[in-house]
mmCIF file of C-alpha atoms and ligand atoms in Angstrom:
data_model
loop_
_atom_site.group_PDB
_atom_site.id
_atom_site.type_symbol
_atom_site.label_atom_id
_atom_site.label_comp_id
_atom_site.label_asym_id
_atom_site.label_seq_id
_atom_site.Cartn_x
_atom_site.Cartn_y
_atom_site.Cartn_z
ATOM 1 C CA MET A 1 -1.749 -19.714 3.846
ATOM 2 C CA GLY A 2 -1.560 -19.611 0.051
ATOM 3 C CA PRO A 3 -0.285 -16.692 -2.004
ATOM 4 C CA ILE A 4 -2.680 -13.855 -2.832
ATOM 5 C CA LEU A 5 -0.127 -12.016 -5.002
ATOM 6 C CA GLN A 6 2.474 -13.730 -7.163
ATOM 7 C CA VAL A 7 5.083 -11.628 -8.926
ATOM 8 C CA GLU A 8 7.255 -13.460 -11.440
ATOM 9 C CA LYS A 9 10.190 -12.053 -13.400
ATOM 10 C CA LEU A 10 8.618 -8.622 -13.260
ATOM 11 C CA THR A 11 10.605 -6.080 -15.259
ATOM 12 C CA LYS A 12 10.038 -2.367 -15.797
ATOM 13 C CA ARG A 13 12.283 -0.219 -17.940
ATOM 14 C CA PHE A 14 12.111 3.528 -18.413
ATOM 15 C CA GLY A 15 14.098 4.039 -21.620
ATOM 16 C CA GLY A 16 17.561 2.715 -20.838
ATOM 17 C CA LEU A 17 16.952 2.508 -17.095
ATOM 18 C CA THR A 18 15.845 -0.815 -15.633
ATOM 19 C CA ALA A 19 13.849 0.217 -12.563
ATOM 20 C CA VAL A 20 12.611 -3.324 -11.785
ATOM 21 C CA ALA A 21 14.625 -6.334 -12.962
ATOM 22 C CA GLU A 22 13.184 -9.862 -13.161
ATOM 23 C CA LEU A 23 11.654 -9.530 -9.715
ATOM 24 C CA ASP A 24 10.120 -12.601 -8.074
ATOM 25 C CA PHE A 25 8.186 -12.558 -4.811
ATOM 26 C CA GLU A 26 4.812 -13.468 -3.383
ATOM 27 C CA VAL A 27 2.524 -12.153 -0.682
ATOM 28 C CA ARG A 28 0.515 -14.714 1.262
ATOM 29 C CA GLU A 29 -3.021 -14.231 2.498
ATOM 30 C CA GLY A 30 -3.164 -12.193 5.707
ATOM 31 C CA GLU A 31 0.611 -11.680 5.686
ATOM 32 C CA ILE A 32 2.571 -8.465 6.243
ATOM 33 C CA LEU A 33 5.411 -8.536 3.712
ATOM 34 C CA GLY A 34 8.006 -5.801 4.066
ATOM 35 C CA MET A 35 9.849 -4.332 1.080
ATOM 36 C CA ILE A 36 13.026 -2.353 1.634
ATOM 37 C CA GLY A 37 15.861 -1.013 -0.466
ATOM 38 C CA PRO A 38 17.858 2.176 -0.970
ATOM 39 C CA ASN A 39 16.398 5.243 -2.693
ATOM 40 C CA GLY A 40 15.721 4.491 -6.349
ATOM 41 C CA ALA A 41 15.765 0.716 -5.790
ATOM 42 C CA GLY A 42 12.476 0.291 -7.652
ATOM 43 C CA LYS A 43 10.046 -0.138 -4.760
ATOM 44 C CA THR A 44 7.464 2.452 -5.798
ATOM 45 C CA THR A 45 7.801 1.387 -9.426
ATOM 46 C CA THR A 46 6.967 -2.177 -8.366
ATOM 47 C CA PHE A 47 3.777 -0.843 -6.748
ATOM 48 C CA ASN A 48 2.955 1.221 -9.809
ATOM 49 C CA VAL A 49 3.225 -1.803 -12.060
ATOM 50 C CA ILE A 50 1.225 -4.082 -9.737
ATOM 51 C CA ALA A 51 -1.499 -1.428 -9.431
ATOM 52 C CA GLY A 52 -1.583 -0.895 -13.198
ATOM 53 C CA THR A 53 -0.375 2.714 -13.117
ATOM 54 C CA TYR A 54 2.560 1.789 -15.383
ATOM 55 C CA PRO A 55 2.632 -1.006 -17.937
ATOM 56 C CA ALA A 56 5.252 -3.688 -17.240
ATOM 57 C CA THR A 57 8.069 -4.349 -19.682
ATOM 58 C CA GLY A 58 7.977 -8.069 -18.906
ATOM 59 C CA GLY A 59 7.006 -10.719 -16.393
ATOM 60 C CA GLU A 60 3.765 -11.758 -14.780
ATOM 61 C CA VAL A 61 1.670 -10.690 -11.802
ATOM 62 C CA ARG A 62 -1.158 -12.879 -10.539
ATOM 63 C CA PHE A 63 -3.673 -11.762 -7.959
ATOM 64 C CA ALA A 64 -5.850 -14.467 -6.394
ATOM 65 C CA GLY A 65 -4.564 -16.772 -9.122
ATOM 66 C CA GLU A 66 -5.562 -14.499 -12.045
ATOM 67 C CA PRO A 67 -3.149 -12.525 -14.241
ATOM 68 C CA ILE A 68 -3.619 -8.774 -13.700
ATOM 69 C CA LEU A 69 -0.799 -7.187 -15.745
ATOM 70 C CA GLY A 70 -2.242 -5.041 -18.499
ATOM 71 C CA LEU A 71 -5.553 -4.398 -16.718
ATOM 72 C CA PRO A 72 -6.369 -0.720 -16.133
ATOM 73 C CA PRO A 73 -5.872 0.511 -12.538
ATOM 74 C CA HIS A 74 -9.594 0.628 -11.708
ATOM 75 C CA ARG A 75 -10.037 -2.997 -12.763
ATOM 76 C CA ILE A 76 -7.127 -4.053 -10.570
ATOM 77 C CA ALA A 77 -8.595 -2.033 -7.686
ATOM 78 C CA SER A 78 -11.991 -3.613 -8.260
ATOM 79 C CA ARG A 79 -10.425 -7.046 -7.823
ATOM 80 C CA GLY A 80 -9.267 -6.010 -4.368
ATOM 81 C CA VAL A 81 -5.833 -4.385 -4.671
ATOM 82 C CA MET A 82 -5.741 -1.002 -2.905
ATOM 83 C CA ARG A 83 -2.810 1.286 -2.268
ATOM 84 C CA THR A 84 -1.715 4.329 -0.392
ATOM 85 C CA PHE A 85 0.756 6.767 -1.929
ATOM 86 C CA GLN A 86 4.102 8.119 -0.777
ATOM 87 C CA HIS A 87 2.322 11.498 -0.557
ATOM 88 C CA ASN A 88 -1.182 12.068 0.807
ATOM 89 C CA ARG A 89 -3.804 12.745 -1.850
ATOM 90 C CA PRO A 90 -7.048 13.831 -0.166
ATOM 91 C CA PHE A 91 -10.036 15.098 -2.125
ATOM 92 C CA ALA A 92 -9.974 18.773 -1.156
ATOM 93 C CA GLY A 93 -13.222 20.373 -0.057
ATOM 94 C CA LEU A 94 -14.803 17.108 1.109
ATOM 95 C CA PRO A 95 -15.097 16.186 4.776
ATOM 96 C CA VAL A 96 -13.237 13.194 6.199
ATOM 97 C CA ILE A 97 -16.197 10.832 6.018
ATOM 98 C CA ASP A 98 -16.857 11.599 2.342
ATOM 99 C CA ASN A 99 -13.195 11.127 1.503
ATOM 100 C CA VAL A 100 -13.488 7.624 2.937
ATOM 101 C CA LEU A 101 -16.685 6.995 0.969
ATOM 102 C CA VAL A 102 -14.861 7.887 -2.230
ATOM 103 C CA GLY A 103 -12.601 4.926 -1.471
ATOM 104 C CA ALA A 104 -15.597 2.602 -1.387
ATOM 105 C CA HIS A 105 -16.597 3.876 -4.792
ATOM 106 C CA THR A 106 -13.110 3.311 -6.177
ATOM 107 C CA ARG A 107 -13.689 -0.372 -5.707
ATOM 108 C CA PHE A 108 -17.299 -0.392 -6.765
ATOM 109 C CA ALA A 109 -16.845 1.924 -9.734
ATOM 110 C CA ALA A 110 -19.442 4.577 -8.951
ATOM 111 C CA SER A 111 -18.561 8.193 -9.605
ATOM 112 C CA LEU A 112 -17.319 10.790 -7.197
ATOM 113 C CA TRP A 113 -20.488 12.719 -7.922
ATOM 114 C CA SER A 114 -22.744 10.009 -6.563
ATOM 115 C CA VAL A 115 -20.875 10.394 -3.278
ATOM 116 C CA VAL A 116 -21.135 14.165 -3.314
ATOM 117 C CA LEU A 117 -24.789 14.143 -4.313
ATOM 118 C CA GLY A 118 -25.587 11.206 -2.037
ATOM 119 C CA SER A 119 -27.385 9.364 -4.817
ATOM 120 C CA ALA A 120 -29.721 6.732 -3.461
ATOM 121 C CA ARG A 121 -28.285 3.367 -4.313
ATOM 122 C CA SER A 122 -29.568 0.380 -2.410
ATOM 123 C CA ASP A 123 -26.192 -0.353 -0.856
ATOM 124 C CA GLU A 124 -25.276 3.261 -0.184
ATOM 125 C CA GLY A 125 -26.368 3.008 3.439
ATOM 126 C CA GLN A 126 -24.168 0.003 3.960
ATOM 127 C CA ARG A 127 -21.167 1.794 2.466
ATOM 128 C CA ARG A 128 -21.771 4.751 4.743
ATOM 129 C CA LYS A 129 -21.922 2.469 7.746
ATOM 130 C CA ARG A 130 -18.662 0.855 6.725
ATOM 131 C CA ALA A 131 -17.055 4.256 6.123
ATOM 132 C CA GLU A 132 -18.104 5.290 9.647
ATOM 133 C CA GLU A 133 -16.526 2.132 11.063
ATOM 134 C CA LEU A 134 -13.314 2.747 9.176
ATOM 135 C CA VAL A 135 -13.082 6.355 10.321
ATOM 136 C CA GLN A 136 -13.327 5.004 13.883
ATOM 137 C CA PHE A 137 -10.882 2.171 13.155
ATOM 138 C CA VAL A 138 -8.120 4.591 12.132
ATOM 139 C CA GLY A 139 -8.908 6.905 15.050
ATOM 140 C CA LEU A 140 -10.455 9.829 13.156
ATOM 141 C CA GLY A 141 -13.954 9.434 14.632
ATOM 142 C CA GLU A 142 -13.998 12.880 16.197
ATOM 143 C CA LEU A 143 -12.930 14.428 12.914
ATOM 144 C CA ARG A 144 -15.483 12.707 10.696
ATOM 145 C CA ASP A 145 -17.036 16.022 9.579
ATOM 146 C CA ALA A 146 -13.814 18.029 9.466
ATOM 147 C CA ASP A 147 -12.660 19.476 6.159
ATOM 148 C CA VAL A 148 -9.612 17.509 5.041
ATOM 149 C CA ALA A 149 -7.693 20.784 4.705
ATOM 150 C CA THR A 150 -7.707 21.069 8.527
ATOM 151 C CA LEU A 151 -6.084 17.671 9.142
ATOM 152 C CA SER A 152 -2.506 17.357 10.340
ATOM 153 C CA PHE A 153 -0.086 15.423 8.160
ATOM 154 C CA GLY A 154 -0.418 12.342 10.370
ATOM 155 C CA GLN A 155 -4.222 12.525 10.349
ATOM 156 C CA GLY A 156 -4.102 12.824 6.569
ATOM 157 C CA ARG A 157 -2.120 9.600 6.438
ATOM 158 C CA LEU A 158 -4.746 7.834 8.554
ATOM 159 C CA LEU A 159 -7.422 9.125 6.206
ATOM 160 C CA GLU A 160 -5.560 7.649 3.224
ATOM 161 C CA ILE A 161 -5.586 4.296 4.983
ATOM 162 C CA ALA A 162 -9.285 4.459 5.820
ATOM 163 C CA ARG A 163 -10.019 5.370 2.209
ATOM 164 C CA ALA A 164 -7.995 2.439 0.891
ATOM 165 C CA LEU A 165 -9.759 0.089 3.324
ATOM 166 C CA ALA A 166 -13.151 1.365 2.189
ATOM 167 C CA GLY A 167 -12.457 -0.346 -1.124
ATOM 168 C CA GLU A 168 -12.516 -3.644 0.793
ATOM 169 C CA PRO A 169 -9.109 -4.769 -0.350
ATOM 170 C CA ARG A 170 -7.779 -8.287 -0.132
ATOM 171 C CA LEU A 171 -4.313 -6.795 -0.551
ATOM 172 C CA ILE A 172 -3.205 -3.332 0.476
ATOM 173 C CA LEU A 173 0.000 -1.704 -0.747
ATOM 174 C CA PHE A 174 1.551 0.855 1.617
ATOM 175 C CA ASP A 175 4.295 3.110 0.250
ATOM 176 C CA GLU A 176 6.332 4.441 3.191
ATOM 177 C CA PRO A 177 3.333 5.020 5.457
ATOM 178 C CA ALA A 178 5.483 5.961 8.455
ATOM 179 C CA ALA A 179 7.407 8.700 6.625
ATOM 180 C CA GLY A 180 6.904 12.061 8.309
ATOM 181 C CA LEU A 181 4.960 10.681 11.284
ATOM 182 C CA THR A 182 5.803 11.368 14.922
ATOM 183 C CA PRO A 183 6.894 8.400 17.083
ATOM 184 C CA ALA A 184 3.423 8.298 18.687
ATOM 185 C CA GLU A 185 1.772 8.314 15.262
ATOM 186 C CA CYS A 186 4.123 5.541 14.105
ATOM 187 C CA ALA A 187 3.093 3.397 17.067
ATOM 188 C CA ARG A 188 -0.566 3.977 16.243
ATOM 189 C CA LEU A 189 0.084 3.184 12.577
ATOM 190 C CA ALA A 190 1.807 -0.087 13.489
ATOM 191 C CA GLU A 191 -1.258 -1.049 15.521
ATOM 192 C CA ILE A 192 -3.531 -0.218 12.592
ATOM 193 C CA ILE A 193 -1.449 -2.264 10.160
ATOM 194 C CA ARG A 194 -1.517 -5.224 12.537
ATOM 195 C CA GLY A 195 -5.283 -4.784 12.821
ATOM 196 C CA ILE A 196 -5.602 -4.820 9.019
ATOM 197 C CA ALA A 197 -3.649 -8.066 8.739
ATOM 198 C CA ALA A 198 -5.715 -9.528 11.582
ATOM 199 C CA ARG A 199 -8.802 -8.933 9.428
ATOM 200 C CA GLY A 200 -7.248 -11.265 6.855
ATOM 201 C CA ILE A 201 -6.071 -8.530 4.480
ATOM 202 C CA ALA A 202 -2.598 -9.088 3.035
ATOM 203 C CA VAL A 203 -0.224 -6.143 3.420
ATOM 204 C CA LEU A 204 2.733 -5.224 1.216
ATOM 205 C CA LEU A 205 4.657 -2.562 3.073
ATOM 206 C CA ILE A 206 7.454 -0.412 1.640
ATOM 207 C CA GLU A 207 9.300 1.263 4.469
ATOM 208 C CA HIS A 208 12.699 2.836 5.050
ATOM 209 C CA ASP A 209 12.373 2.924 8.826
ATOM 210 C CA MET A 210 13.643 -0.454 9.998
ATOM 211 C CA HIS A 211 12.569 0.191 13.590
ATOM 212 C CA PHE A 212 9.063 0.435 12.263
ATOM 213 C CA LEU A 213 9.185 -2.330 9.675
ATOM 214 C CA LEU A 214 11.136 -5.187 11.224
ATOM 215 C CA PRO A 215 8.850 -5.846 14.226
ATOM 216 C CA LEU A 216 5.823 -5.614 11.941
ATOM 217 C CA ALA A 217 6.732 -7.704 8.899
ATOM 218 C CA GLN A 218 6.606 -11.482 8.854
ATOM 219 C CA ARG A 219 9.013 -11.565 5.895
ATOM 220 C CA VAL A 220 11.053 -8.930 4.111
ATOM 221 C CA VAL A 221 12.098 -8.570 0.460
ATOM 222 C CA VAL A 222 15.135 -6.406 -0.273
ATOM 223 C CA LEU A 223 15.576 -4.599 -3.606
ATOM 224 C CA ASN A 224 18.645 -2.909 -4.982
ATOM 225 C CA PHE A 225 18.845 -1.458 -8.500
ATOM 226 C CA GLY A 226 15.510 -3.093 -9.252
ATOM 227 C CA ALA A 227 16.614 -6.621 -8.391
ATOM 228 C CA LYS A 228 15.865 -8.712 -5.335
ATOM 229 C CA ILE A 229 19.050 -9.152 -3.344
ATOM 230 C CA ALA A 230 17.586 -10.935 -0.322
ATOM 231 C CA ASP A 231 14.381 -12.137 1.247
ATOM 232 C CA GLY A 232 13.564 -13.903 4.460
ATOM 233 C CA LEU A 233 12.676 -13.321 8.078
ATOM 234 C CA PRO A 234 13.329 -9.793 9.360
ATOM 235 C CA ASP A 235 16.313 -10.908 11.466
ATOM 236 C CA GLU A 236 17.853 -12.871 8.590
ATOM 237 C CA VAL A 237 17.492 -9.948 6.215
ATOM 238 C CA ARG A 238 18.991 -7.424 8.610
ATOM 239 C CA ALA A 239 22.104 -9.567 9.009
ATOM 240 C CA HIS A 240 22.432 -10.347 5.276
ATOM 241 C CA PRO A 241 25.785 -9.143 3.843
ATOM 242 C CA ALA A 242 24.240 -7.968 0.540
ATOM 243 C CA VAL A 243 21.748 -5.865 2.489
ATOM 244 C CA MET A 244 24.485 -4.278 4.583
ATOM 245 C CA ASP A 245 26.423 -3.514 1.383
ATOM 246 C CA ALA A 246 23.420 -2.025 -0.390
ATOM 247 C CA TYR A 247 22.675 0.272 2.522
ATOM 248 C CA LEU A 248 26.285 1.205 3.181
ATOM 249 C CA GLY A 249 26.599 1.948 -0.530
ATOM 250 C CA SER A 250 23.718 4.390 -0.222
ATOM 251 C CA HIS A 251 25.038 5.820 3.072
ATOM 252 C CA ALA A 252 21.928 4.645 4.890
ATOM 253 C CA THR A 253 22.612 1.800 7.263
ATOM 254 C CA PRO A 254 19.661 -0.345 8.326
ATOM 255 C CA GLN A 255 19.283 0.158 12.073
HETATM 256 N N1 ATP B 301 8.039 7.673 -14.361
HETATM 257 C C1 ATP B 301 9.360 7.449 -14.389
HETATM 258 N N2 ATP B 301 10.087 7.766 -15.489
HETATM 259 C C2 ATP B 301 11.421 7.545 -15.518
HETATM 260 N N3 ATP B 301 12.126 6.993 -14.512
HETATM 261 C C3 ATP B 301 11.448 6.667 -13.400
HETATM 262 C C4 ATP B 301 10.039 6.870 -13.270
HETATM 263 N N4 ATP B 301 9.653 6.445 -12.050
HETATM 264 C C5 ATP B 301 10.745 5.994 -11.438
HETATM 265 N N5 ATP B 301 11.833 6.118 -12.243
HETATM 266 C C6 ATP B 301 13.208 5.708 -11.927
HETATM 267 O O1 ATP B 301 13.164 4.340 -11.575
HETATM 268 C C7 ATP B 301 14.061 4.079 -10.500
HETATM 269 C C8 ATP B 301 13.283 3.472 -9.357
HETATM 270 O O2 ATP B 301 12.482 4.499 -8.776
HETATM 271 P P1 ATP B 301 11.431 4.199 -7.624
HETATM 272 O O3 ATP B 301 10.667 5.438 -7.416
HETATM 273 O O4 ATP B 301 10.700 2.969 -7.936
HETATM 274 O O5 ATP B 301 12.402 3.925 -6.388
HETATM 275 P P2 ATP B 301 12.060 3.705 -4.851
HETATM 276 O O6 ATP B 301 12.732 2.412 -4.467
HETATM 277 O O7 ATP B 301 10.615 3.835 -4.613
HETATM 278 O O8 ATP B 301 12.882 4.903 -4.186
HETATM 279 P P3 ATP B 301 12.532 5.826 -2.891
HETATM 280 O O9 ATP B 301 13.001 5.017 -1.704
HETATM 281 O O10 ATP B 301 13.373 7.024 -3.099
HETATM 282 O O11 ATP B 301 11.057 6.108 -2.869
HETATM 283 C C9 ATP B 301 14.739 5.393 -10.168
HETATM 284 O O12 ATP B 301 15.974 5.438 -10.837
HETATM 285 C C10 ATP B 301 13.764 6.424 -10.705
HETATM 286 O O13 ATP B 301 14.452 7.600 -11.075
HETATM 287 MG MG1 MG B 302 9.491 5.149 -3.515
#
């Protein structure tokens, strides 16, 4: 499979701090690519630059062959790059199903109000049908009408995923999706991520929990101080001396 995302010499500085340093990697179509690295390694910043939240200092990012650096976040989303955040961000006061519908409108650039008011667009019915399917897909079917304020943390995470999928991504960026989940929820999440990749959607997955990531990812990129220090198959990366050093240096050994 060819690359859907190509990152070349990507650099992001915050004043004197280089958060991402000449980073090269690519994500192939339908692939699950893991991204690991100690706290502060530049993982979330990499997402923020790819998604257009922060401008890059240098380098190039191509999505489906087209340069995307410098585009505003909604334009990047509308091309098919969706993300979840390190912290859940539901739209308070809206039920689960409408939160998912908002995701569809992120991609298709309609306003939140057209969701709330149920404005009659020709494809609205189709979006609703898809939102229903996605709520089922992530296992929140019985909670479709629940207020998001009543969801558990783990259910909130599933909602974030359904909302990102509603934008019909070709690439989805997950920032530590397993953080804070119970072991049972992690197992369910792993199944969902596999299901996403099986639908042909490429996945870029930041994750600290190696037990979660290594069985899931086809390849893994390792960052430290913003630079790539290793990439390869999960087993190769785990055994890589630079990876051991980086984690020992941060007092967090990969397990
Ligand atoms: N908006 C910002 N302004 C200034 N510095 C920032 C900003 N965002 C991130 N940084 C710095 O950039 C570096 C990389 O941070 P980043 O959040 O990308 O790390 P991370 O790999 O996601 O870490 P974690 O595993 O803790 O989530 C850190 O030193 C951080 O303090
Ligand atoms: Mg982070």
